[in-house]
Coordinates of N, CA and C in Angstrom, one line a residue:
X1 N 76.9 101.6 115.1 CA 76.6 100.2 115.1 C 77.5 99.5 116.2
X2 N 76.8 98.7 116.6 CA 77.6 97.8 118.1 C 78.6 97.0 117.3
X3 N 79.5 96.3 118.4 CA 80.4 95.3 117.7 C 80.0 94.0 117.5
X4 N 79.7 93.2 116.3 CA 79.3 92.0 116.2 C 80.4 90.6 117.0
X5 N 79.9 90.3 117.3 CA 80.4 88.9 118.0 C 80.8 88.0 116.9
X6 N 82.1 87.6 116.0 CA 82.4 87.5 114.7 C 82.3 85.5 115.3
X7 N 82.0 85.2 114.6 CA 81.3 83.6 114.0 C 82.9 82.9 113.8
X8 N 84.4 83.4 114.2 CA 85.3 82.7 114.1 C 86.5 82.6 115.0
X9 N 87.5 82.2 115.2 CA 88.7 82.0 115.7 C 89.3 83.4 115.0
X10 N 90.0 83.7 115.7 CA 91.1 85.0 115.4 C 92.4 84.6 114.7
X11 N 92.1 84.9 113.3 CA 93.7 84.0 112.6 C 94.8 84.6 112.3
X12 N 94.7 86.2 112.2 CA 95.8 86.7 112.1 C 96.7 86.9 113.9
X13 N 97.9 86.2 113.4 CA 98.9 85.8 115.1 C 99.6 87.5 115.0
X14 N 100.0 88.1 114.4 CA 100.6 89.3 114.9 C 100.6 90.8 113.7
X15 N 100.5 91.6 113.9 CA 100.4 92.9 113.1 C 101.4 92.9 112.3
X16 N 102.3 92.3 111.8 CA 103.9 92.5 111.4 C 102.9 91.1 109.7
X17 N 102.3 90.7 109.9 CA 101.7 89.8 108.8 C 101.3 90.3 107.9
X18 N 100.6 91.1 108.6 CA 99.7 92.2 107.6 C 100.2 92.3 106.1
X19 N 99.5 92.7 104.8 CA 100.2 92.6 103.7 C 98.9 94.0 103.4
X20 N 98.9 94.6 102.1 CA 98.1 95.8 101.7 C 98.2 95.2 100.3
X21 N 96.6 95.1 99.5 CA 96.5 95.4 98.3 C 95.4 96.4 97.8
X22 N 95.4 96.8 96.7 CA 94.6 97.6 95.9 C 93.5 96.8 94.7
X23 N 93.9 95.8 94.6 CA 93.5 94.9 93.2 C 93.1 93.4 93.7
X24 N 92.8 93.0 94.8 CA 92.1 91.4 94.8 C 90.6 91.8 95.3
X25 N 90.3 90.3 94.8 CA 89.0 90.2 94.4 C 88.4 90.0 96.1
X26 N 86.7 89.7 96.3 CA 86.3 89.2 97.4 C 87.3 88.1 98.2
X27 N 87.6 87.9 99.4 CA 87.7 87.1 99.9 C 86.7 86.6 101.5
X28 N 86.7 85.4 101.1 CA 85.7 85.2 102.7 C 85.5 86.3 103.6
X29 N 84.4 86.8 103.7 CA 84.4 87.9 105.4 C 83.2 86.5 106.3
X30 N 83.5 87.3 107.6 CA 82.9 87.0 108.9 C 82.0 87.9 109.2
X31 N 81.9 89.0 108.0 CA 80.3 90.4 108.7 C 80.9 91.4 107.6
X32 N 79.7 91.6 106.7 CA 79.9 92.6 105.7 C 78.5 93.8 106.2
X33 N 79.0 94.8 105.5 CA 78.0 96.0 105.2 C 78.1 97.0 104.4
X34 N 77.1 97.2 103.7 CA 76.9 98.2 102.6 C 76.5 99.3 102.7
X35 N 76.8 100.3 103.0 CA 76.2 101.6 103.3 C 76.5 102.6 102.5
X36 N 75.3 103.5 102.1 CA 75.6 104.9 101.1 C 75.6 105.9 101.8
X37 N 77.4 106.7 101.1 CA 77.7 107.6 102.2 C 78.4 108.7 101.2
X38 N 77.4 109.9 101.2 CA 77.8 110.9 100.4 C 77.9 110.7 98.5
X39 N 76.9 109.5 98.5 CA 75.9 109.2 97.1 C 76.7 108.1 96.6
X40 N 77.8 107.7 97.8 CA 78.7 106.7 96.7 C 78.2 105.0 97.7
X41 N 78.4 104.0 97.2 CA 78.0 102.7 97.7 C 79.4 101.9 98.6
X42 N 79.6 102.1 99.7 CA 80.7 101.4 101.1 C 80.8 100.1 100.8
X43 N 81.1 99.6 100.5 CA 81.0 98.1 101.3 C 82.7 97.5 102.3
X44 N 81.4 97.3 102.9 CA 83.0 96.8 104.3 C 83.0 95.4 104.6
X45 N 83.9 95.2 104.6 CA 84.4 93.5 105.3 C 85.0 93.2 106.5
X46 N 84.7 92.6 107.0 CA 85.6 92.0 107.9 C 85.8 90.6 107.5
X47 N 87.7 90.1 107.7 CA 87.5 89.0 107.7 C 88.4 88.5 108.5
X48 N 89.0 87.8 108.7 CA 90.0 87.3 109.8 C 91.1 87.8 110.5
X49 N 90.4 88.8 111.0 CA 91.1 90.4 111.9 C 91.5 90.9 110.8
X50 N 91.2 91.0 109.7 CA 91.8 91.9 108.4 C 90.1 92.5 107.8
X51 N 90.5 93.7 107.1 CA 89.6 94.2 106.5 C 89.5 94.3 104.9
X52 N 88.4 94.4 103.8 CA 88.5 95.1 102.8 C 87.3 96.3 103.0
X53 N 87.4 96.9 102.1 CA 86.5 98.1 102.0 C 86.7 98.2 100.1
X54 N 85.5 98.4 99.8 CA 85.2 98.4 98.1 C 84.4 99.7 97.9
X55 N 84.9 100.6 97.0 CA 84.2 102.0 97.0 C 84.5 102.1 95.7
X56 N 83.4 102.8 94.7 CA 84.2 102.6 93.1 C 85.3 102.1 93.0
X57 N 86.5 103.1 92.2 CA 87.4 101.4 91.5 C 88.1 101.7 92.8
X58 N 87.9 101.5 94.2 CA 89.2 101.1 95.0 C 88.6 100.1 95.7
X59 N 89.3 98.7 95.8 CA 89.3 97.2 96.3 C 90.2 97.3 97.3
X60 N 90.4 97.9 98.7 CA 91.6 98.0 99.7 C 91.4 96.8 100.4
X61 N 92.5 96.0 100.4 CA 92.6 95.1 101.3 C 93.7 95.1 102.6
X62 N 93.3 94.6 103.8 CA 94.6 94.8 104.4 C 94.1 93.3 105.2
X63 N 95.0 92.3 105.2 CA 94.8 91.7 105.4 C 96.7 90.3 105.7
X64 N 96.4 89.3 106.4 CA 97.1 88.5 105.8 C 97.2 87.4 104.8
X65 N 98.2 87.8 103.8 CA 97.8 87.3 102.0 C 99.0 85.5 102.0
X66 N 98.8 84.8 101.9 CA 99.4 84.0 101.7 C 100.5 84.5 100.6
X67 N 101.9 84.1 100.5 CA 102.8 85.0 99.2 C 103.1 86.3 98.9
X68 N 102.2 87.1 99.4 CA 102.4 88.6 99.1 C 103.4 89.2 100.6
X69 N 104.0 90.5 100.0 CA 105.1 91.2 100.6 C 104.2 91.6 102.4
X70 N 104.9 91.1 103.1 CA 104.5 91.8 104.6 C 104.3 93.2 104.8
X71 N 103.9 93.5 105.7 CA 103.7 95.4 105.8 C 103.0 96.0 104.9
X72 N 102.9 97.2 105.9 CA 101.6 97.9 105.0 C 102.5 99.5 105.1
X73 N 102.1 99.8 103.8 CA 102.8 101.4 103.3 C 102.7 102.1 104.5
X74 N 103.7 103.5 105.0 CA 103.3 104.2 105.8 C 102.6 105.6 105.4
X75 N 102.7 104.8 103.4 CA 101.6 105.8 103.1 C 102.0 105.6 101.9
X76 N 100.4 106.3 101.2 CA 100.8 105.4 99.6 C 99.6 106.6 99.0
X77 N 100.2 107.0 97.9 CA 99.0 108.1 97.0 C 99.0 107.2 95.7
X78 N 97.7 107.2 95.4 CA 97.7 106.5 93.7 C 96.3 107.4 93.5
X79 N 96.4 107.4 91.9 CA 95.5 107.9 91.2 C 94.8 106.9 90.7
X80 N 93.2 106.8 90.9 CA 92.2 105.6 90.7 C 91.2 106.3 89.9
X81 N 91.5 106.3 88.4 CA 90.5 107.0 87.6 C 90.0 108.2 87.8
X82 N 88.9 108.9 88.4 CA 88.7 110.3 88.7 C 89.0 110.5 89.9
X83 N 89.5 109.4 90.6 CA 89.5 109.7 92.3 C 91.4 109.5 92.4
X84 N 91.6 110.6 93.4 CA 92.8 110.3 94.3 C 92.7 109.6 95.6
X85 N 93.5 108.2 95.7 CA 93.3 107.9 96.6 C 94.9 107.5 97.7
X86 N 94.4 107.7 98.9 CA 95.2 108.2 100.4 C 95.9 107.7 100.9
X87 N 96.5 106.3 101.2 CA 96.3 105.5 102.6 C 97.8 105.9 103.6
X88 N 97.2 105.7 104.7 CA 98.2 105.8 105.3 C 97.9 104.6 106.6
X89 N 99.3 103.9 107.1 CA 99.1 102.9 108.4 C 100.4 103.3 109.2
X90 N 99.8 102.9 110.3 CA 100.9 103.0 111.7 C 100.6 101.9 112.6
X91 N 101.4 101.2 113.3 CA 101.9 100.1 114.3 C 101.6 101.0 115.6
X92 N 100.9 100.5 116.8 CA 101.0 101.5 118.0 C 101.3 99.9 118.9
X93 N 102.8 99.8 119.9 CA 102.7 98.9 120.9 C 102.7 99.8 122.1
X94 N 101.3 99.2 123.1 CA 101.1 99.7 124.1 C 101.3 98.6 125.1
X95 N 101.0 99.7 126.3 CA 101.5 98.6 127.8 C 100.0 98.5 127.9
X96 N 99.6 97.2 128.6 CA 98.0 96.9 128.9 C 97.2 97.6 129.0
X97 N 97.3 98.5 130.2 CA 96.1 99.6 130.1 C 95.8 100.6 129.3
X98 N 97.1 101.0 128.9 CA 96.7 101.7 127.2 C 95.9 101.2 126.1
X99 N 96.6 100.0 126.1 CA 95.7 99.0 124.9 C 94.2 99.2 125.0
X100 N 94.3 98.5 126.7 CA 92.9 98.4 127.0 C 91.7 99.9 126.3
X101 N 92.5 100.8 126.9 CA 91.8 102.4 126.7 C 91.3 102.6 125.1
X102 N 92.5 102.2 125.1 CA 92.3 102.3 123.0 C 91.5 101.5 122.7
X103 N 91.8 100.3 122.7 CA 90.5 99.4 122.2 C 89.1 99.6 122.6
X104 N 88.9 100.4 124.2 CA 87.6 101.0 124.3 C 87.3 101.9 123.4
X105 N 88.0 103.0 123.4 CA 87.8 103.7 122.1 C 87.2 103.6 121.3
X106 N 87.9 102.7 120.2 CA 87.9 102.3 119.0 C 86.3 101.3 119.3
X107 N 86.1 101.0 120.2 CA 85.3 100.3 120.4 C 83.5 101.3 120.2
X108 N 84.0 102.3 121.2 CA 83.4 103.7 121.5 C 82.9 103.9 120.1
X109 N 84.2 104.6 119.9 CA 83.8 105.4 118.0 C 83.4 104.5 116.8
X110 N 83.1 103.5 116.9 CA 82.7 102.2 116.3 C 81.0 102.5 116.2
X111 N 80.9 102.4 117.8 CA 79.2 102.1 118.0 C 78.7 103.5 118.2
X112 N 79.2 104.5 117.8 CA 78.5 106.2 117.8 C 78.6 106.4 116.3
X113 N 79.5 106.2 115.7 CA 79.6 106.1 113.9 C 78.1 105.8 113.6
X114 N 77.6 106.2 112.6 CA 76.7 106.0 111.7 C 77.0 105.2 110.3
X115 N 78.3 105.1 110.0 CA 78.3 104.0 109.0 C 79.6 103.8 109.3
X116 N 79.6 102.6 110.2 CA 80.7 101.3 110.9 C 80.2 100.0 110.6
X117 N 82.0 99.2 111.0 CA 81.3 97.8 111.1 C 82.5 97.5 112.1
X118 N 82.6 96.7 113.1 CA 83.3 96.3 113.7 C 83.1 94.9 114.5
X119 N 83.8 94.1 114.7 CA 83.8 92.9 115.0 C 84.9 92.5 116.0
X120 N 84.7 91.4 117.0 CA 84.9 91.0 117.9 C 85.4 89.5 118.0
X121 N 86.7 89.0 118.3 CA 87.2 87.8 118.0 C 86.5 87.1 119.5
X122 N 86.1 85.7 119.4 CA 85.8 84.9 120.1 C 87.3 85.0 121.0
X123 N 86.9 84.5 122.5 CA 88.2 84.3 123.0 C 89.3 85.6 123.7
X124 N 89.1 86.7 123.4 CA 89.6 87.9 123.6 C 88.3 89.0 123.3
X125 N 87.8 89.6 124.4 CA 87.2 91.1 124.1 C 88.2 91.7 123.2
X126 N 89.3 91.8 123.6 CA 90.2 93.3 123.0 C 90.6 92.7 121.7
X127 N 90.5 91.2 120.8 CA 90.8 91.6 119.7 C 89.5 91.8 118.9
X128 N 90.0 93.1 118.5 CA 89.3 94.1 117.5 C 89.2 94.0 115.7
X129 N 88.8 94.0 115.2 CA 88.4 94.7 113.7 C 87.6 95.8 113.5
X130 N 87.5 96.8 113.0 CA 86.8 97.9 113.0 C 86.7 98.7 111.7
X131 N 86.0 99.2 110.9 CA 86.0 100.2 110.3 C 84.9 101.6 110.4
X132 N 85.6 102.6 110.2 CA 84.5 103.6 110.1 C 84.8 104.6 108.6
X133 N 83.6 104.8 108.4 CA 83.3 105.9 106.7 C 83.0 106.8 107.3
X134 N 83.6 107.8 106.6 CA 82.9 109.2 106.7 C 82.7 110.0 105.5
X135 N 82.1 110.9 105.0 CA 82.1 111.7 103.9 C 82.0 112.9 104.2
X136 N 82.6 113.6 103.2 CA 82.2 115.7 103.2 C 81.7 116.0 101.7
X137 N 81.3 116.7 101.5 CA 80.9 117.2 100.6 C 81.0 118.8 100.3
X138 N 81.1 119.6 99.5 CA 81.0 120.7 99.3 C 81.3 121.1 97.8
X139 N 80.2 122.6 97.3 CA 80.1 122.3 96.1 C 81.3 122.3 94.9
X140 N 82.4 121.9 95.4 CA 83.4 121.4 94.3 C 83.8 119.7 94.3
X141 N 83.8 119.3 95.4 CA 84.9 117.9 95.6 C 83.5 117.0 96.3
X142 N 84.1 115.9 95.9 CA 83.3 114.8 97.0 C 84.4 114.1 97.4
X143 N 84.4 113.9 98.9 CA 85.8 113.4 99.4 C 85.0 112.3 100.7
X144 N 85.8 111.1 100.4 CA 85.1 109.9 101.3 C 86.4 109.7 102.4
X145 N 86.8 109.2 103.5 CA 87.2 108.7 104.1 C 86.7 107.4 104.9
X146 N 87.7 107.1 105.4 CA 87.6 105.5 106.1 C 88.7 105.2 107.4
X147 N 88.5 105.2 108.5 CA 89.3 104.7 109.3 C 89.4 103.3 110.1
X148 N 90.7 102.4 109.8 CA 90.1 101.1 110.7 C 91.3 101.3 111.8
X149 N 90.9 100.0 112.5 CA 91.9 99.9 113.4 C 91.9 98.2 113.7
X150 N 93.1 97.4 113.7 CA 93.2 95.8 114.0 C 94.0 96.0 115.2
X151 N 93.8 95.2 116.1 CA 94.2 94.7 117.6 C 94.7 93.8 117.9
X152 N 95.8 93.6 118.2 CA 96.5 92.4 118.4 C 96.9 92.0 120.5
X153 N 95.7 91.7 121.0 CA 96.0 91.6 122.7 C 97.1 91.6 122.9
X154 N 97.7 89.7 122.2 CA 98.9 89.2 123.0 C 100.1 90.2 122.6
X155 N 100.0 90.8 121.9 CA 101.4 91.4 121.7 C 101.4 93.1 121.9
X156 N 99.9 93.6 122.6 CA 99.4 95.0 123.1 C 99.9 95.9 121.6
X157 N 99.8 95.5 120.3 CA 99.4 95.8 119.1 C 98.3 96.7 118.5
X158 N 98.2 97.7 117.8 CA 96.8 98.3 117.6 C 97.9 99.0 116.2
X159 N 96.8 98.3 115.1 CA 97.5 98.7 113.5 C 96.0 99.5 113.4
X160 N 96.6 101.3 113.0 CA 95.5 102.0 112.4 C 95.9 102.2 111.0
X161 N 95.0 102.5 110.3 CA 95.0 103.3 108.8 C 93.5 103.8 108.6
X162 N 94.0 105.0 107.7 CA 93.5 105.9 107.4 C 93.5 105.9 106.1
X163 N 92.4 106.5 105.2 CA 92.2 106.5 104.0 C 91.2 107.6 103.6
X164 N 91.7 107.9 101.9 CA 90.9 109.2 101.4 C 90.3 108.8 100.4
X165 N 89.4 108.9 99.7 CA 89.1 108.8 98.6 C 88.5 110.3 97.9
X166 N 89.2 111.0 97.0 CA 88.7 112.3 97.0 C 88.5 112.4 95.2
X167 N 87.4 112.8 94.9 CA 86.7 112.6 93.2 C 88.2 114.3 93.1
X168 N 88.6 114.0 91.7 CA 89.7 115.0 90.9 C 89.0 116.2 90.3

């Protein structure tokens, strides 16, 4: 899927805002999508350079939360009813043309994915929102993943995370 041209102003000012939850509810997005991937129902968000992703009981948010703790785990395992779930995030500060590269990338692997969403801040090509699903399957486990990536130009910023969702 291409990158949608997102219908807003870019609100999050820097990657260090970021906050991570497991448990809130919808919040406004700027471009959702629902896609079934390995028999289970995706839904992706984008909302103000932050993402959620909703897949049985996991509600991930990463976003900036008004009151909640800054930063995002550099990795976090919880057990979510029959599923173990994964996350892990990293900070990358690059010099311009790296950024630039990356954000092609991410831009790249966005629109070759089969079940992506990614979005585009008015005002800047390079700031990004992205996610991509993937699934495996084999006949013991059903195991979902998700990778996004947020872009921050002015500060040559690129926040990834990575996520599992694997049935017990």
């Amino acid at each position: 899927m291409h990158a949608l041209s997102l219908p807003a102003p870019y609100l999050d000012t820097a990657a260090d805002q970021l906050c991570f939850s497991l448990d809130l509810p919808e919040r406004p997005s700027l471009a959702e999508r629902e896609v079934l991937v390995g028999g289970m129902s995706v839904r992706m968000r984008l909302l103000g350079a932050s993402h959620q992703v909703f897949v049985g009981p996991v509600r991930e948010t990463v976003a900036c939360l008004p009151g909640a703790d800054r930063g995002l785990p550099a990795r976090l395992t919880r057990q979510q009813g029959d599923w173990t779930y994964d996350f892990g995030a990293t900070t990358a500060r690059l010099d311009p043309r790296e950024f630039s590269a990356q954000v092609a990338g991410i831009l790249g692997r966005a629109a070759e994915a089969e079940h992506s969403l990614c979005g585009v801040f008015p005002g800047s090509p390079e700031a990004v929102t992205a996610v991509v699903v993937e699934a495996s399957e084999n006949a013991c486990r059903t195991r979902l993943s998700w990778r996004t990536w947020h872009t921050y130009p002015q500060d040559g910023q690129i926040v990834s995370t990575h996520t599992t969702l694997e049935a017990r």
